[in-house]
XYZ file of C-alpha atoms in Angstrom:
585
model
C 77.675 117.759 137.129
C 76.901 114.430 136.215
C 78.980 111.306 135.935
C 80.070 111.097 132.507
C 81.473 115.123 132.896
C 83.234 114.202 135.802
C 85.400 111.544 134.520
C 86.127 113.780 131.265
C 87.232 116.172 133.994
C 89.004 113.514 135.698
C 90.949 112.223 132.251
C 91.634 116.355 131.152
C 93.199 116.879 134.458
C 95.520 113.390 133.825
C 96.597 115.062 130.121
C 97.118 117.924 132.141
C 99.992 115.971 134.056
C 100.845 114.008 130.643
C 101.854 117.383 128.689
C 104.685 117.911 131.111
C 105.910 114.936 130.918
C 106.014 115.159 127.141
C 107.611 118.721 127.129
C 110.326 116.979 129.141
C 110.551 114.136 126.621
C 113.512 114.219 124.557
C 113.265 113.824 120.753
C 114.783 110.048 121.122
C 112.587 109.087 123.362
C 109.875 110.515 121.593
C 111.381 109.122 118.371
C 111.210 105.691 120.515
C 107.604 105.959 121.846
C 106.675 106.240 118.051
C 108.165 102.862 117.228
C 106.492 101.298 120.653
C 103.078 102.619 119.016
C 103.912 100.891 115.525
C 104.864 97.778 117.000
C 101.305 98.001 118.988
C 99.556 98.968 115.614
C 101.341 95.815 114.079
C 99.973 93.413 116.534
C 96.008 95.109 116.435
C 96.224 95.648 112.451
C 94.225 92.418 111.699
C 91.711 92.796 114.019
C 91.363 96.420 113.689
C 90.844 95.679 109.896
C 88.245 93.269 110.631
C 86.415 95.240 113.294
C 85.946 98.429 110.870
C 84.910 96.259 108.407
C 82.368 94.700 110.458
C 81.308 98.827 111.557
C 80.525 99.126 107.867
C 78.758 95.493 106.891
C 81.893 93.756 104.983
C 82.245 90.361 104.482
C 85.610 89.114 105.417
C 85.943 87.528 102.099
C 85.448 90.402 100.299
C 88.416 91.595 97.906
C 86.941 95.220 99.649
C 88.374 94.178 102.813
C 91.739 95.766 101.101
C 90.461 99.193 101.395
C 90.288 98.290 104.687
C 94.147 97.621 105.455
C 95.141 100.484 103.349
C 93.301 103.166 104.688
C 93.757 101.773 108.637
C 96.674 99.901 110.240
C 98.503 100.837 106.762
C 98.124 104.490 106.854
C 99.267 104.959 110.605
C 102.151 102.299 110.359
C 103.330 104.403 107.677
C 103.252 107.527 109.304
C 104.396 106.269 112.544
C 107.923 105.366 110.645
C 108.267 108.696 108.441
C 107.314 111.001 111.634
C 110.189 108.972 113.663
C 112.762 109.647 110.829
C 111.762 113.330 111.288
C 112.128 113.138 115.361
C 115.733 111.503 114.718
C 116.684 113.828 112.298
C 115.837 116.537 114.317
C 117.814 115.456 117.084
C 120.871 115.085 115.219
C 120.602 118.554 114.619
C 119.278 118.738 111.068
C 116.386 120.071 109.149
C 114.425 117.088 108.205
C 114.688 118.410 104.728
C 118.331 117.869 104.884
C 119.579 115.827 101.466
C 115.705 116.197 99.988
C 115.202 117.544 96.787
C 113.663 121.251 96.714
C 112.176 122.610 93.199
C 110.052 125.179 91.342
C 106.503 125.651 90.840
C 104.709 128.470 89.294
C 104.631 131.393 90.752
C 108.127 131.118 91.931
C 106.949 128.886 94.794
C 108.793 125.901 96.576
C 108.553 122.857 96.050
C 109.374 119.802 98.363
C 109.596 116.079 97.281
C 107.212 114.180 99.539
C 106.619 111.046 97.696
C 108.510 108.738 97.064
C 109.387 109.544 100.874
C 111.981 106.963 100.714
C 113.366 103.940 98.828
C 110.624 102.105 99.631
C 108.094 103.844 98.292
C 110.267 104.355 95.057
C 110.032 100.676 94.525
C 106.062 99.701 95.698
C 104.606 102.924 94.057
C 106.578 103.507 90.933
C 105.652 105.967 88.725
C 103.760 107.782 91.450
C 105.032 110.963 92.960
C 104.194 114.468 94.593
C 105.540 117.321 96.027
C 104.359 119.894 98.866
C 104.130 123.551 97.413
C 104.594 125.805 99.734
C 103.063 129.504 99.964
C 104.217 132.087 97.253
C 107.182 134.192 98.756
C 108.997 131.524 101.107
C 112.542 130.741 99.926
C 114.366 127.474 100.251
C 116.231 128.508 102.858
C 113.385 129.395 105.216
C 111.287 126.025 104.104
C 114.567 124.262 105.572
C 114.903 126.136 108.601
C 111.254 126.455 109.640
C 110.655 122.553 109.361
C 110.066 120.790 112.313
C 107.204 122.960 113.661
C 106.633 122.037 116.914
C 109.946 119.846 117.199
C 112.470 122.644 116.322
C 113.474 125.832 117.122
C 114.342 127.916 113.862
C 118.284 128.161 113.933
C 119.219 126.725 117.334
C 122.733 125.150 117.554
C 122.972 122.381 120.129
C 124.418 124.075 122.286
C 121.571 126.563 122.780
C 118.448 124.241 122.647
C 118.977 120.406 121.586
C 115.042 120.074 122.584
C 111.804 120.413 121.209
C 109.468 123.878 122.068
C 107.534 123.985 125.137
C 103.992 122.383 125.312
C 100.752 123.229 124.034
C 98.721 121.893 126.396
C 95.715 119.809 125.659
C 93.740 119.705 122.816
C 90.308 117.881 121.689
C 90.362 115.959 118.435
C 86.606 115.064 117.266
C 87.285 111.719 115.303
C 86.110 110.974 111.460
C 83.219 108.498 111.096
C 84.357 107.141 107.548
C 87.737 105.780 107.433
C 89.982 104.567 110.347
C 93.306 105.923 110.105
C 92.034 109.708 110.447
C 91.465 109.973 113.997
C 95.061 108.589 114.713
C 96.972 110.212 112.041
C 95.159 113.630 113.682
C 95.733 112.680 117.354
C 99.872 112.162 116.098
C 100.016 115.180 114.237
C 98.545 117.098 117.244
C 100.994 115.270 119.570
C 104.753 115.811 117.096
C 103.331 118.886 115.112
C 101.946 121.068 117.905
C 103.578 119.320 121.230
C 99.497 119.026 122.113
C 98.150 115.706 123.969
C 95.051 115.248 123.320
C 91.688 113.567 124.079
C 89.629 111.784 121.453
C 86.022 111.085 121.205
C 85.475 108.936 118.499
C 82.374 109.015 115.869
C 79.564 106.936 117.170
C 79.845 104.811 113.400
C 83.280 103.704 115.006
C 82.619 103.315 118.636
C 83.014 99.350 118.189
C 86.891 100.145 117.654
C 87.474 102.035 121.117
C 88.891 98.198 122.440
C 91.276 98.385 118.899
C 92.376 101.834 119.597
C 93.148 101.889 122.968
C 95.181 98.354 122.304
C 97.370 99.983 118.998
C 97.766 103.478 120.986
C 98.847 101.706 124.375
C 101.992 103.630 124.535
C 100.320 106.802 124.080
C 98.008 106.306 126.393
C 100.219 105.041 129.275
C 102.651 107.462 128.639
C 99.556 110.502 129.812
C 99.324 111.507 126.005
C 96.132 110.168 125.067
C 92.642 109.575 126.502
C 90.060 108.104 124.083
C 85.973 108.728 125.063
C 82.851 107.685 123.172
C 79.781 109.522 123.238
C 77.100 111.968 121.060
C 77.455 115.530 120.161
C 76.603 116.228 123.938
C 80.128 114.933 125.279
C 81.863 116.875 122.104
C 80.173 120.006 123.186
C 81.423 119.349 126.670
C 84.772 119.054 125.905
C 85.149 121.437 123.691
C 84.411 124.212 125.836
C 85.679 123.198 128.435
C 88.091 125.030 130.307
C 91.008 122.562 130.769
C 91.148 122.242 126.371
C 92.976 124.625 124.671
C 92.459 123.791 120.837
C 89.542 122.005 118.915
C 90.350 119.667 115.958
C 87.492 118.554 113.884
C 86.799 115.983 110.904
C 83.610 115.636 109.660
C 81.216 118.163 108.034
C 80.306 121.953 108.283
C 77.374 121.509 110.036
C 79.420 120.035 112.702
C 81.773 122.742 112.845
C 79.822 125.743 112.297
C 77.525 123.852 115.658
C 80.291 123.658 117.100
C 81.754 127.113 116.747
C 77.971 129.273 116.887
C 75.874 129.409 119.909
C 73.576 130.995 116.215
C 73.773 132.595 112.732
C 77.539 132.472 112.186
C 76.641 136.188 111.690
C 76.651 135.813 115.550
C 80.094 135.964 117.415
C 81.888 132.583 117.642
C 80.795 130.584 120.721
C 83.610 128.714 120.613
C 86.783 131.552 121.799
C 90.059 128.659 121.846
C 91.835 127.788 118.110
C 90.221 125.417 116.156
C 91.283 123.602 112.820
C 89.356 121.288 110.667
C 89.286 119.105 107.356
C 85.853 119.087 106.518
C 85.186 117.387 102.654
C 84.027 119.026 99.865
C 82.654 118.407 96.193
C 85.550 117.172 94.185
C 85.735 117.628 90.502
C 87.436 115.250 87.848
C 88.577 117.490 84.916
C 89.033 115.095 82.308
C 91.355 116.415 79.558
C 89.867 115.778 75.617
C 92.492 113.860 73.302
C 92.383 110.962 71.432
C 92.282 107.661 73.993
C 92.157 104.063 73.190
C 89.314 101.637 73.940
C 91.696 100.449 76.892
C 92.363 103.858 77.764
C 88.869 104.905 78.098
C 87.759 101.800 80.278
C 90.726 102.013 82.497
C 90.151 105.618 83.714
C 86.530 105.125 83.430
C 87.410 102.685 86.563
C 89.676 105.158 87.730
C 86.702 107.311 88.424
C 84.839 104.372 89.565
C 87.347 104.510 92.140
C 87.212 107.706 93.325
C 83.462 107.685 93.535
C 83.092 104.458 95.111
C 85.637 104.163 97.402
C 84.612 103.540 100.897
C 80.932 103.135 99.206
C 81.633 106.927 98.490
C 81.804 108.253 102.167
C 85.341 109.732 101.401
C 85.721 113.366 102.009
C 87.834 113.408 98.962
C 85.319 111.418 96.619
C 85.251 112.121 93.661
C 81.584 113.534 92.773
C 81.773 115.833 89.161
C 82.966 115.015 86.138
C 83.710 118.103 84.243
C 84.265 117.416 80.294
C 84.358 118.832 76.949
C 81.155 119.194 75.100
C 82.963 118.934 71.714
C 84.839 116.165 72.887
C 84.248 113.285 70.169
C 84.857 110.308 72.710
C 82.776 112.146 75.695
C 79.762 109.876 74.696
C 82.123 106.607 74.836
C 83.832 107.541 78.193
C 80.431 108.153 80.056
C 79.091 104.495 78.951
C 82.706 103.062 79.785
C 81.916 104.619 83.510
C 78.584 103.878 83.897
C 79.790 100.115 83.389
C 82.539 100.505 85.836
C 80.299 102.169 88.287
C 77.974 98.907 87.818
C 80.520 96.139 87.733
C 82.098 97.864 91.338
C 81.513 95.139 93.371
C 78.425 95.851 95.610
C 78.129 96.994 99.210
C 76.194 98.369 102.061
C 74.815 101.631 102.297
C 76.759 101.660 105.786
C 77.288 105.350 106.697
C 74.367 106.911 108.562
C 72.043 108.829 106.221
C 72.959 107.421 102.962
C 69.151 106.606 101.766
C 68.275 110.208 102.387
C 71.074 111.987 100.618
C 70.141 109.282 97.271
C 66.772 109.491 98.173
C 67.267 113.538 97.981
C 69.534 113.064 94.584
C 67.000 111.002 92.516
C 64.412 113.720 93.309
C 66.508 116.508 92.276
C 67.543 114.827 89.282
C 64.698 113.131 87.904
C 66.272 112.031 84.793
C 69.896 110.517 85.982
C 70.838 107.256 85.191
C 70.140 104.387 88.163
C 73.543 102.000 88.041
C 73.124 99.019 89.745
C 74.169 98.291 93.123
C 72.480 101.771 94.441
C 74.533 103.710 92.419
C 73.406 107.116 90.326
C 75.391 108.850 86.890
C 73.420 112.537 86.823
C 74.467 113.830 83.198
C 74.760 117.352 82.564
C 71.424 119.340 82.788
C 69.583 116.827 84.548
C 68.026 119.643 87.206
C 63.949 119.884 86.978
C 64.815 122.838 85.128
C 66.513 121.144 82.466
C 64.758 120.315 78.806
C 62.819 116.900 79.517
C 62.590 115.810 75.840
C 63.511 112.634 74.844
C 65.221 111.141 77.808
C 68.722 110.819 79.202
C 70.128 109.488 75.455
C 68.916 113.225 73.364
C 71.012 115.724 73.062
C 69.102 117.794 75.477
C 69.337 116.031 78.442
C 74.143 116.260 77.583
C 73.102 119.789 77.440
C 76.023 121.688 79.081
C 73.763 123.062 81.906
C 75.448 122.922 85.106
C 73.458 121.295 87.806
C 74.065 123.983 90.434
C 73.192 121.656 93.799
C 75.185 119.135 92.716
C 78.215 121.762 92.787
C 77.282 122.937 96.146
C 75.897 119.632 97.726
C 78.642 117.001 98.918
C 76.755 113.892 98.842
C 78.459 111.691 100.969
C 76.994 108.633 98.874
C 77.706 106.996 95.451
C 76.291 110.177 93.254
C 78.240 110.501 90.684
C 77.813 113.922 88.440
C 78.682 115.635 85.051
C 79.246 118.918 83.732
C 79.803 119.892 80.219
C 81.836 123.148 78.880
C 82.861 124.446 76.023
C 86.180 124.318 74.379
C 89.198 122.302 73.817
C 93.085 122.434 74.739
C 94.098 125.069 77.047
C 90.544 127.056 76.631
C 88.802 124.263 78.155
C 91.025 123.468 80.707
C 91.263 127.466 81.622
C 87.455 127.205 82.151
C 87.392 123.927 83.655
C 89.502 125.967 86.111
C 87.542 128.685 86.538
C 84.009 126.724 87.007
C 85.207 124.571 89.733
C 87.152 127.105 91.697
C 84.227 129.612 91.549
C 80.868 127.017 91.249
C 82.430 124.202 93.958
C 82.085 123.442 97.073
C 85.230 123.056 99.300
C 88.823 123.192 98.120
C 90.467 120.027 99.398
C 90.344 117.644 96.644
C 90.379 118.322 92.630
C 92.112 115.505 89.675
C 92.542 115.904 86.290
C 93.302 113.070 84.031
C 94.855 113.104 80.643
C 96.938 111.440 78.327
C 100.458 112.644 78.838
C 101.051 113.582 75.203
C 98.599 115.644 75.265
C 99.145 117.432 78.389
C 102.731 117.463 76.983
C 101.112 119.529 74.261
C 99.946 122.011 76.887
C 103.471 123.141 78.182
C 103.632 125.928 80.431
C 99.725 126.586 80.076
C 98.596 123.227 82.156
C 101.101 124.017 84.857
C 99.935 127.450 85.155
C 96.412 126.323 85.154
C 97.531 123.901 88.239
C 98.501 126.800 90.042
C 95.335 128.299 89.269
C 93.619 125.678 90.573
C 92.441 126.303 94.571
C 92.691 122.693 96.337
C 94.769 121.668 98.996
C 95.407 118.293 96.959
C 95.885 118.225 93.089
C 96.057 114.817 91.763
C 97.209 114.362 87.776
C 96.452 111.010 86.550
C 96.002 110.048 90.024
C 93.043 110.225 92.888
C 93.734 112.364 95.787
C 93.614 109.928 97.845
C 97.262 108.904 97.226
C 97.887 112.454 98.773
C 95.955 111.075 102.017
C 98.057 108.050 102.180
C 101.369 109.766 101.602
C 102.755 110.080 104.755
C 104.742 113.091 104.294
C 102.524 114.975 101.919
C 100.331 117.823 103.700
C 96.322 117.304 103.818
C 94.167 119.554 104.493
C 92.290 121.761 102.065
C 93.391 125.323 100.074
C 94.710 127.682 103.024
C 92.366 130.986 103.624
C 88.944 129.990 104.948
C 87.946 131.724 108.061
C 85.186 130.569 110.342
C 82.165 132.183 109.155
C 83.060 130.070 105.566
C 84.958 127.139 106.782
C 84.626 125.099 103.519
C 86.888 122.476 103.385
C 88.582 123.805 106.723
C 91.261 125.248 108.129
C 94.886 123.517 108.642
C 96.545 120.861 107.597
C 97.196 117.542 109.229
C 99.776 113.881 108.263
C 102.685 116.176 107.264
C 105.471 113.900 108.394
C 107.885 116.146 107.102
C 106.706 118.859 109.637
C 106.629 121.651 106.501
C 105.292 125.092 107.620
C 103.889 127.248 104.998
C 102.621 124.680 102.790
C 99.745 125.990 100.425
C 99.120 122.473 98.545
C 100.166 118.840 97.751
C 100.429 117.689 93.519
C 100.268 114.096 93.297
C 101.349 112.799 89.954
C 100.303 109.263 88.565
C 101.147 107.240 85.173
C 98.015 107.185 82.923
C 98.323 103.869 82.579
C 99.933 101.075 84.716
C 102.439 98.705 83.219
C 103.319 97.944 80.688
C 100.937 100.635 78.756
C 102.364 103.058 80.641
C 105.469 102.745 78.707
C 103.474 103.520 75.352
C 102.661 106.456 76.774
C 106.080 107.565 76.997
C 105.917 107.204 80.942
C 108.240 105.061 83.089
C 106.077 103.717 85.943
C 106.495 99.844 86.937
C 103.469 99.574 89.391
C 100.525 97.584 87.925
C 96.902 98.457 88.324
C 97.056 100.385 92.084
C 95.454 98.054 94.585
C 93.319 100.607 95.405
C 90.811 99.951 92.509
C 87.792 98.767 92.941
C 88.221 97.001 90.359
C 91.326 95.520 91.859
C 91.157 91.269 91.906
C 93.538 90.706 94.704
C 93.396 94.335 95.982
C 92.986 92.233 99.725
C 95.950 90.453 99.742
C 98.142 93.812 98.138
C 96.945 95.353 100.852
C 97.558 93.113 104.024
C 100.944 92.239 102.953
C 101.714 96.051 102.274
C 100.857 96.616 105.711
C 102.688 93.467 106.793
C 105.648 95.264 105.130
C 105.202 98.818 106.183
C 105.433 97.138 109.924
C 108.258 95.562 108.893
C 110.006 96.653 106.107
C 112.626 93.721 104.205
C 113.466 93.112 100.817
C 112.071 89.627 101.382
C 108.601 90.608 101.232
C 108.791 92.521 97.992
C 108.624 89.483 95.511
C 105.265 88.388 97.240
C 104.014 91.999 97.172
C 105.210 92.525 93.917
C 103.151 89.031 92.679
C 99.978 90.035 93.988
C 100.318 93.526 92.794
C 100.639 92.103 89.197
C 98.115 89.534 89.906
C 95.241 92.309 90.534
């Protein structure tokens, strides 16, 4: 045994000791170690901001930096406070679904409000909403009872059990690479949702954060409910089969998991014999709905898609990477210039996650004939393959042919490859086969948007929510990017439920959750079309201004700090300033 092993088998056997002290934790005092970690998370968010940016080549003064706050100190602040209002609920002897809204979806399914999560989120995100649907056959009344997962026993009275379930044990959770919220959203879930403690090895990209981490999660990790490691795919292997963990939770790729998981083939029998769940990316389509759009209409959703390609520098598991249109449609032309200039105004970056070059270097050879954006950036038009007619370049008819490049359906890229596929029809027919293509032709199922103008899918009725529910992905966003799911505290991530672990796909599970749902099949994120005011000519009452979010976003930095400077500590005196760089942007 060598050195390294035996201190993992020295910090296993100290979770060991920390599980029972967390099964004998009360749900105030867990609701109170929660608001310990956020006030630790508070007082590391700047230089945790500034430390991940650093991991990925940022300058300090650039308006990217945002991206930064929001999808780090932001994200866990703002689970930290909706997971504690589920811990005190609880322990007043409610369902934390108590006084929420429950609806319909197709199908006869459940729906639960989980954004706006509370009056706060009504005001900063206006017009923005979503709701958890929950598997086909589960009645309200069960969705109420069986919330709380790990926290609550289904129909105890306090008199028979005013405490949370016994403990899981200990549990490994193999830390995301990309952005820095994920690996401590996942090691909370583990710890409220499944009563697990759990040790973390971080992704070598983020080992220069282990200082930040261990600072924010101080509670946890005095309290015996956390132990955070660095080290390769050697230590992961280690600790995940070893004897003293009990469940595996992975994000990352695949390849990771299926290594992970087969000693061979996956035609093999598992190697790995303990539980594991996983969120593991995907290829994530646009579906962009024909109708007739302004000039301002086209440009602003052609950054919208901007967004969800270049995000992060694209190394989002939710990025967006197809655009699936409407041969017929008369503007499609238009609206793929209008995002070929958004992708090349997107202010530049570094290629900072490992492998980049090769996956572009691998795109530009398979698609000979796509369209080179500036700033390292490539638009692949529909029936660019080698296969695909040659003639006349990337502007002839042939090369828009509506061909569907197969590996770019198959292949996530992980890198600012941005794709299109062409089908026929209009209205409901092309939607119905925009449906069909990706949920048959795509890789993954945890991320798919659609954008349209609301009048026409208005015009759709009861055919575009049926096609929703046709639609396979964990997250649905409509005139929104998926990533608002992600940074919804209470909405459910994780991708469509029903892989096994011989086709993993987007993975298995779901992880932020706040609300502590069970049964949940997918989150539908709804956004305006347009921000204020247009939004109101679109018949749409949403008050938020372009999302700070954007890439395109002027003052998407300072939105973002003093959002997080808010979600640590909420007051209705910070909402003018918020509100004035919002509208600034």
């Amino acid at each position: 045994m060598t050195a390294d092993q035996a201190g993992l088998d020295l910090s296993i056997a100290a979770l060991a000791r920390g599980s029972e002290g967390w099964a004998a934790t009360t749900l105030a005092a867990r609701a109170d170690l929660l608001a310990s970690v956020a006030a630790s998370v508070a007082a590391e968010a700047e230089r945790w901001v500034l430390t991940a940016a650093h991991a990925k080549g940022l300058d300090q003064a650039s308006p990217l930096i945002g991206e930064e706050w929001l999808t780090g100190p932001y994200g866990v602040l703002t689970s930290l406070t909706a997971l504690q209002r589920t811990l005190r609920v609880l322990d007043a002897g409610h369902s934390p679904l108590a006084g929420r809204r429950l609806g319909r979806a197709p199908g006869g399914r459940v729906t639960v409000s989980v954004l706006p999560h509370n009056a706060w989120d009504g005001l900063l995100l206006h017009g923005f909403t979503a709701q958890a649907w929950l598997r086909p056959g589960v009645t309200a009344a069960q969705a109420r009872s069986r919330a709380g997962l790990g926290q609550h026993v289904s129909g105890r009275a306090p008199s028979e059990d005013s405490g949370p379930r016994p403990d899981r044990g200990i549990g490994l959770v193999l830390g995301a690479g990309n952005i820095s919220s994920i690996a401590p959203l996942d090691v909370l879930y583990e710890l409220v949702a499944h009563n697990r403690v759990s040790i973390l090895k971080l992704n070598p990209t983020f080992d220069g954060l282990l200082p930040v981490y261990r600072a924010a999660l101080a509670p946890l990790i005095e309290a015996g409910l956390l132990c955070i490691v660095t080290g390769g795919a050697d230590v992961g292997d280690y600790l995940a089969h070893h004897a003293g963990i009990g469940h595996v939770h992975i994000t990352g790729s695949a390849a990771t998991h299926d290594a992970i998981v087969f000693a061979g083939s996956k035609t093999d029998a598992p190697r790995l014999t303990k539980p594991i769940t996983s969120e593991l990316g995907g290829v994530s389509p646009i579906i962009v709905l024909p109708g007739r759009w302004s000039t301002r209409d086209l440009r602003y959703q052609a950054e919208h898609v901007a967004t969800m390609r270049l995000h992060n520098g694209g190394y989002n598991c939710i990025a967006g990477q197809v655009l699936v249109l409407s041969a017929t449609w008369p503007q499609k032309r238009v609206f793929l210039d209008a995002v070929a200039a958004a992708l090349a105004s997107a202010p530049a970056r570094p290629a900072w996650y490992p492998g980049s070059d090769e996956r572009m270097r691998a795109a530009r050879a398979a698609y000979p004939v796509a369209r080179s954006i500036p700033g390292g950036r490539l638009l692949v038009p529909a029936g660019a393959s080698r296969e695909a007619p040659q003639t006349g370049g990337v502007d002839s008819p042939e090369a828009w042919a509506s061909a569907v490049p197969e590996d770019m359906l198959r292949t996530e890229y992980f890198a600012p490859v941005l794709g299109v596929v062409e089908l026929p029809g209009t209205g409901l027919a092309f939607l119905d086969a925009a449906v069909e293509t990706v949920n048959r032709d795509f890789l993954g199922t945890l991320g798919a948007n659609i954008l349209g103008v609301p009048s026409t899918i208005r015009r759709l009725g009861a055919g575009f929510e049926q096609a929703v529910a046709r639609l396979r992905y964990g997250t649905i966003a409509i005139n929104a990017w998926t990533g608002v799911g992600f940074l919804s505290a209470a909405a459910p991530w994780g991708a469509f439920p029903g892989h096994s672990l011989s086709d993993v796909q987007s993975g298995i599970g779901v992880v932020h959750n706040a609300l502590l749902l069970d049964d949940v099949e997918r989150t539908v994120v709804r956004g305006p079309f347009r921000p204020f005011p247009r939004s109101v000519v679109h018949g749409e009452w949403a008050l938020l201004p372009k999302p700070p979010w954007f890439v395109s976003a002027r003052r998407g930095a300072l939105t973002a700090r003093l959002l997080t400077e808010f979600a640590a500590r909420p007051s209705v005196r910070r909402l003018p300033g918020i509100l004035a760089a919002a509208f600034r942007a």
